[in-house]
Structure formats: C-alpha cells, structure tokens
Tab-separated table of C-alpha atoms in Angstrom:
chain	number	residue	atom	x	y	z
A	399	UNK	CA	38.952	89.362	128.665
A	400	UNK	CA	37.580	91.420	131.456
A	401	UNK	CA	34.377	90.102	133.440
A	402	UNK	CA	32.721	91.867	136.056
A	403	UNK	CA	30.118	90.191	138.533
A	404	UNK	CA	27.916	91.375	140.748
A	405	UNK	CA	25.705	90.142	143.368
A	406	UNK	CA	25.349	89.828	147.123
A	407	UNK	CA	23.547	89.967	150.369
A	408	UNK	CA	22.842	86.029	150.496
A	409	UNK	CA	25.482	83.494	150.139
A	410	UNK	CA	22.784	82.186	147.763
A	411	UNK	CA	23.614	85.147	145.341
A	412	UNK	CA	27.276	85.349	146.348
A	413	UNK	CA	27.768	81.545	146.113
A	414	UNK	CA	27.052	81.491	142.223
A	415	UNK	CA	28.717	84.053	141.199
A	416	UNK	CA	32.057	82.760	142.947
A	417	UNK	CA	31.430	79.506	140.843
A	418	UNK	CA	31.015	81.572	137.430
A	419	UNK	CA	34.226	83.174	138.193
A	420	UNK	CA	36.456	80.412	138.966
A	421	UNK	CA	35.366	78.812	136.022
A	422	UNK	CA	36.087	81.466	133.653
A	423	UNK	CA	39.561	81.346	134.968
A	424	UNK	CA	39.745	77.974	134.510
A	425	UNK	CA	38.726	78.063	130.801
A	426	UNK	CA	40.939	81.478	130.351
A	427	UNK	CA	43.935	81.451	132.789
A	428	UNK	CA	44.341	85.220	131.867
A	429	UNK	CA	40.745	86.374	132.623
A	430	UNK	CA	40.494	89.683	134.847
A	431	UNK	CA	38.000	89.051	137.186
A	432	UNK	CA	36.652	91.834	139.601
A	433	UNK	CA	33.506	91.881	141.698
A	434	UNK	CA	31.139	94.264	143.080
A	435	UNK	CA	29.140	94.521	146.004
A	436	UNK	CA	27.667	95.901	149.382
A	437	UNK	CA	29.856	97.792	151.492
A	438	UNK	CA	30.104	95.614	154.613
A	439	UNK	CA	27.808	92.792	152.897
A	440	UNK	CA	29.095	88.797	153.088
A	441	UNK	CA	30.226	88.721	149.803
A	442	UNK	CA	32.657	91.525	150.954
A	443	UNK	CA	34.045	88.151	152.760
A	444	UNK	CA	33.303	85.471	150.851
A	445	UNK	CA	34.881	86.866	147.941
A	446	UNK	CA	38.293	87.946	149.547
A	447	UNK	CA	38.206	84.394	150.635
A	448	UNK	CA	37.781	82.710	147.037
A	449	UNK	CA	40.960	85.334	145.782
A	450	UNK	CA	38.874	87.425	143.783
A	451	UNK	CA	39.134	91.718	143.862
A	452	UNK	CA	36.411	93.382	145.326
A	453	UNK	CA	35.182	96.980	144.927
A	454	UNK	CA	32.225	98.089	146.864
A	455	UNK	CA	28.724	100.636	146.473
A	456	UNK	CA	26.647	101.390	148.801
A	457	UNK	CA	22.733	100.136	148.215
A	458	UNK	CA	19.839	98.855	149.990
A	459	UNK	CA	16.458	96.989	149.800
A	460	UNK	CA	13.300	98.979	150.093
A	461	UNK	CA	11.019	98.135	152.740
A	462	UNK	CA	7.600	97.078	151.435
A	463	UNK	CA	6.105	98.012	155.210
A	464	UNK	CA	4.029	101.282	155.547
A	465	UNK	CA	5.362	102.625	158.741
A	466	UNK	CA	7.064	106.418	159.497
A	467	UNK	CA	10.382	104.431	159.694
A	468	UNK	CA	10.345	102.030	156.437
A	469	UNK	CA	9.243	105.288	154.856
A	470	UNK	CA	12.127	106.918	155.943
A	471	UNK	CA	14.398	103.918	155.043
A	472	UNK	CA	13.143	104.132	152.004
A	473	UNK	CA	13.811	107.405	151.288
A	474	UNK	CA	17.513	106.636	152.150
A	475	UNK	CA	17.054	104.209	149.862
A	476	UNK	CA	16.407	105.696	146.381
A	477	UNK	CA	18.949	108.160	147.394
A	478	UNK	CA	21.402	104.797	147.598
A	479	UNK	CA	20.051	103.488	144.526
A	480	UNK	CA	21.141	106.614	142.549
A	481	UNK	CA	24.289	106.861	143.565
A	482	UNK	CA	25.147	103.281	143.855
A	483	UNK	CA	24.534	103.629	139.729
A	484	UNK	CA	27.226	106.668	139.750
A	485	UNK	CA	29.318	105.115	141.771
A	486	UNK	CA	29.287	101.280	139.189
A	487	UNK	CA	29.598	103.402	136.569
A	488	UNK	CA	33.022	104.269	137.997
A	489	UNK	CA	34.025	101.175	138.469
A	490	UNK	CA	33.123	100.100	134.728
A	491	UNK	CA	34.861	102.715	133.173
A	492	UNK	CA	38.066	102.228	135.387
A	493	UNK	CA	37.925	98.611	134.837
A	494	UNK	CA	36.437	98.666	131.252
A	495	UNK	CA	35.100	94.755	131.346
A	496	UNK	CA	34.306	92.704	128.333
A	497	UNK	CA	31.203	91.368	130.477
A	498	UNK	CA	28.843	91.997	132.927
A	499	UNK	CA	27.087	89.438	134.763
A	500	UNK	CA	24.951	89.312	137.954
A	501	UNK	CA	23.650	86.692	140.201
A	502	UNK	CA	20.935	89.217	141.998
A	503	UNK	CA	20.830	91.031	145.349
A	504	UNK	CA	20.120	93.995	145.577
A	505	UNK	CA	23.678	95.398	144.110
A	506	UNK	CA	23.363	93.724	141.200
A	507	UNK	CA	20.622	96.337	140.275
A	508	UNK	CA	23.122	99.519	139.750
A	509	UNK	CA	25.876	97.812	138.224
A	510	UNK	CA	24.173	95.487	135.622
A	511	UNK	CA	22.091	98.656	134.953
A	512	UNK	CA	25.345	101.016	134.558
A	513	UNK	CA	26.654	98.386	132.213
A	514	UNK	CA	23.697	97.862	129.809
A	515	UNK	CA	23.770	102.165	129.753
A	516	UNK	CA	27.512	101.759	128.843
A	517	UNK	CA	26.947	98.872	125.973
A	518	UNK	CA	28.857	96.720	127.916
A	519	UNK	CA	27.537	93.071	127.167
A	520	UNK	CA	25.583	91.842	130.328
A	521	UNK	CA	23.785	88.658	131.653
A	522	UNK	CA	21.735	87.825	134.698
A	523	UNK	CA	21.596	85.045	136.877
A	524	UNK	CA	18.324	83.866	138.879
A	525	UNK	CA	18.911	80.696	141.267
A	526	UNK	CA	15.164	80.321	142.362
A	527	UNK	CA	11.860	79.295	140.673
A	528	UNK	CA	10.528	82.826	141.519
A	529	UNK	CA	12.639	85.426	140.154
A	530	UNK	CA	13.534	88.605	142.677
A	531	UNK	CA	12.864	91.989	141.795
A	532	UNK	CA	16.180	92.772	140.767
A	533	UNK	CA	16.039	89.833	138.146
A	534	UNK	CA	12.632	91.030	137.199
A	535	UNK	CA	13.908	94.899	136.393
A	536	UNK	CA	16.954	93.843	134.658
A	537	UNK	CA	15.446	91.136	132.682
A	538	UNK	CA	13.953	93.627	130.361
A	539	UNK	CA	17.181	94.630	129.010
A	540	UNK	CA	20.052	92.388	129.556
A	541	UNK	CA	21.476	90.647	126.835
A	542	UNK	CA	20.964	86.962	128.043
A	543	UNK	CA	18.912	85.436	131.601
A	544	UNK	CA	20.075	82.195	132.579
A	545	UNK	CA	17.327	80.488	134.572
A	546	UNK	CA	17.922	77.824	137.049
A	547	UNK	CA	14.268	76.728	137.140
A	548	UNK	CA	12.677	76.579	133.587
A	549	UNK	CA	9.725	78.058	135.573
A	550	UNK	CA	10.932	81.498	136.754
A	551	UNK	CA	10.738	82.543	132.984
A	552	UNK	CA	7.064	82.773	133.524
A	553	UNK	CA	7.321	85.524	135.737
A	554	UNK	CA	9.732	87.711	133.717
A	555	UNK	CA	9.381	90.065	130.469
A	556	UNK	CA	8.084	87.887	127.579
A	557	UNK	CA	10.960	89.538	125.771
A	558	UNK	CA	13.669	88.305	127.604
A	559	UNK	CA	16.378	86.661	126.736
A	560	UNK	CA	16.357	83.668	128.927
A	561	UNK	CA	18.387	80.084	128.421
A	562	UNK	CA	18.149	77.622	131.132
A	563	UNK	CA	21.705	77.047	132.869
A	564	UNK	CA	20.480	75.673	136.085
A	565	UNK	CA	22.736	76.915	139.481
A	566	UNK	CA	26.758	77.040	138.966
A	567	UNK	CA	28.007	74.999	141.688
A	568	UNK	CA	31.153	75.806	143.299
A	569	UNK	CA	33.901	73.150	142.454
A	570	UNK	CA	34.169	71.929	146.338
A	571	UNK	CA	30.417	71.184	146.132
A	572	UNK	CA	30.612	68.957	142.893
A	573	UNK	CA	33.396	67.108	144.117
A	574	UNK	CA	32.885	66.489	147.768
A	575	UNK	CA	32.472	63.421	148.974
A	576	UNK	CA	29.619	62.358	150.594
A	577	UNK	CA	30.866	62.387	154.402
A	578	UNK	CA	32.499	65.426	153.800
C-alpha cells in the first residue's frame, strides 16, 4: 500500500507523523511512504533524517492581527492556500496513495483536502486537548479523527468521525531509558 502524510511547522506535528510512518513499515515492510510539507519548514529536516521522501507546497498561516501588513500577509496567503491544493493534488495523482493521513499544521490543510476531493481514504491526527483550525476544517469530512485527548472532540463537528488513539510516540521515546 501507498500512504501519504502530511503535517508540519512544529516538531509537535512533524514528530507524530514520523511515528505513524515507521510503524506502518514495520507492520508492512513493503509500504510506500511519502510525505508532504512546507517548503523550507522543519519537517523538510526532520523527515530526511527519519529516511522518509519528501515533496514540498508552499502554504502559510493567516495572521489573525488587523494591521496593513497581516492584511497583506494574508492576502499572500489565500493565494498560497489555493495553490498549495493544486500543487497536493499533483502529488496525489503522481503518487496515487492508498491513504491519506495528517497530523495538522498548516500543510496538512491542502493535501488532506486534495485527497478527500480525489476519494482517496483520509484520517486526521490532533495531539492537543484543543484542536487547531486545520483539525477543525478537515474534521468535517475526513473519514476517521484520532484524538489524543478524549476532550478535543468537543470542539469539533458533531459528525465527525473521531476514535481516541492518544499521541504515536516515536520508537526512541518508548524505549529510552530513563538517563538517556
């Protein structure tokens, strides 16, 4: 199978989805894995460091400050938004994955979004007790939400799909030892 996973711009959102991954190839030794995110963002790094490929869009936050310049940011920002959407859905037709998932950040917006539109099966991961806005837009229609915190389901769409999983840890993590 093919899995795709997006997510970035905290190590918080990056973190996760590196766990996901290396357990699916774990459990399926043939598993394509490929991630998406920022141009120039950490997970850009962190990713090329846990062996996974890496394809990047271009997207940004809006600003939620009324000033001349967030204004203007945020201009630049819609503009991103759209074609950060074109741009995953070339990346899911040239990869054609089995599965979508994302761990939130701002990129996981366009490409979870470009995969629903596609029929691709999708899920979404939230890691905090308050879900961010990315969670809370896609939560409408991805296929499944898995919740860290049985509590963020009170903030998203009554009709979402959402089974607590609690955080993927990376493998390091689980068996450090206490020192270390």
């Amino acid at each position: 199978m093919k899995y795709l996973l997006a997510g970035g711009g905290t190590a918080g959102h990056i973190n996760p989805a590196i766990a996901i991954a290396t357990v699916i190839t774990e459990k399926e030794p043939d598993a394509q894995i490929l991630f998406v995110g920022n141009e120039g963002g950490m997970e850009q790094k962190l990713v090329a460091q846990a062996g996974f490929d890496f394809k990047t869009i271009k997207i940004s936050g809006f600003s939620r400050k009324l000033t001349p310049k967030a204004f203007a940011h945020n201009i630049k920002t819609a503009a991103r938004a759209l074609t950060a959407t074109i741009a995953a859905g070339k990346i899911i037709k040239e990869f054609a994955p089995d599965y979508c998932i994302g761990t939130g950040g701002y990129v996981s917006g366009p490409v979870i979004k470009a995969a629903i539109k596609a029929g691709i099966k999708t899920a979404v991961h939230e890691q905090n007790a308050f879900p961010g806005v990315t969670t809370k837009m896609l939560s409408k229609n991805a296929g499944v939400v898995m919740l860290a915190q049985e509590g963020a389901k009170a903030y998203l769409n009554k009709k979402s799909n959402c089974v607590l999983t609690g955080n993927p840890l990376k493998k390091e993590i689980i068996t450090a030892k206490k020192p270390e």
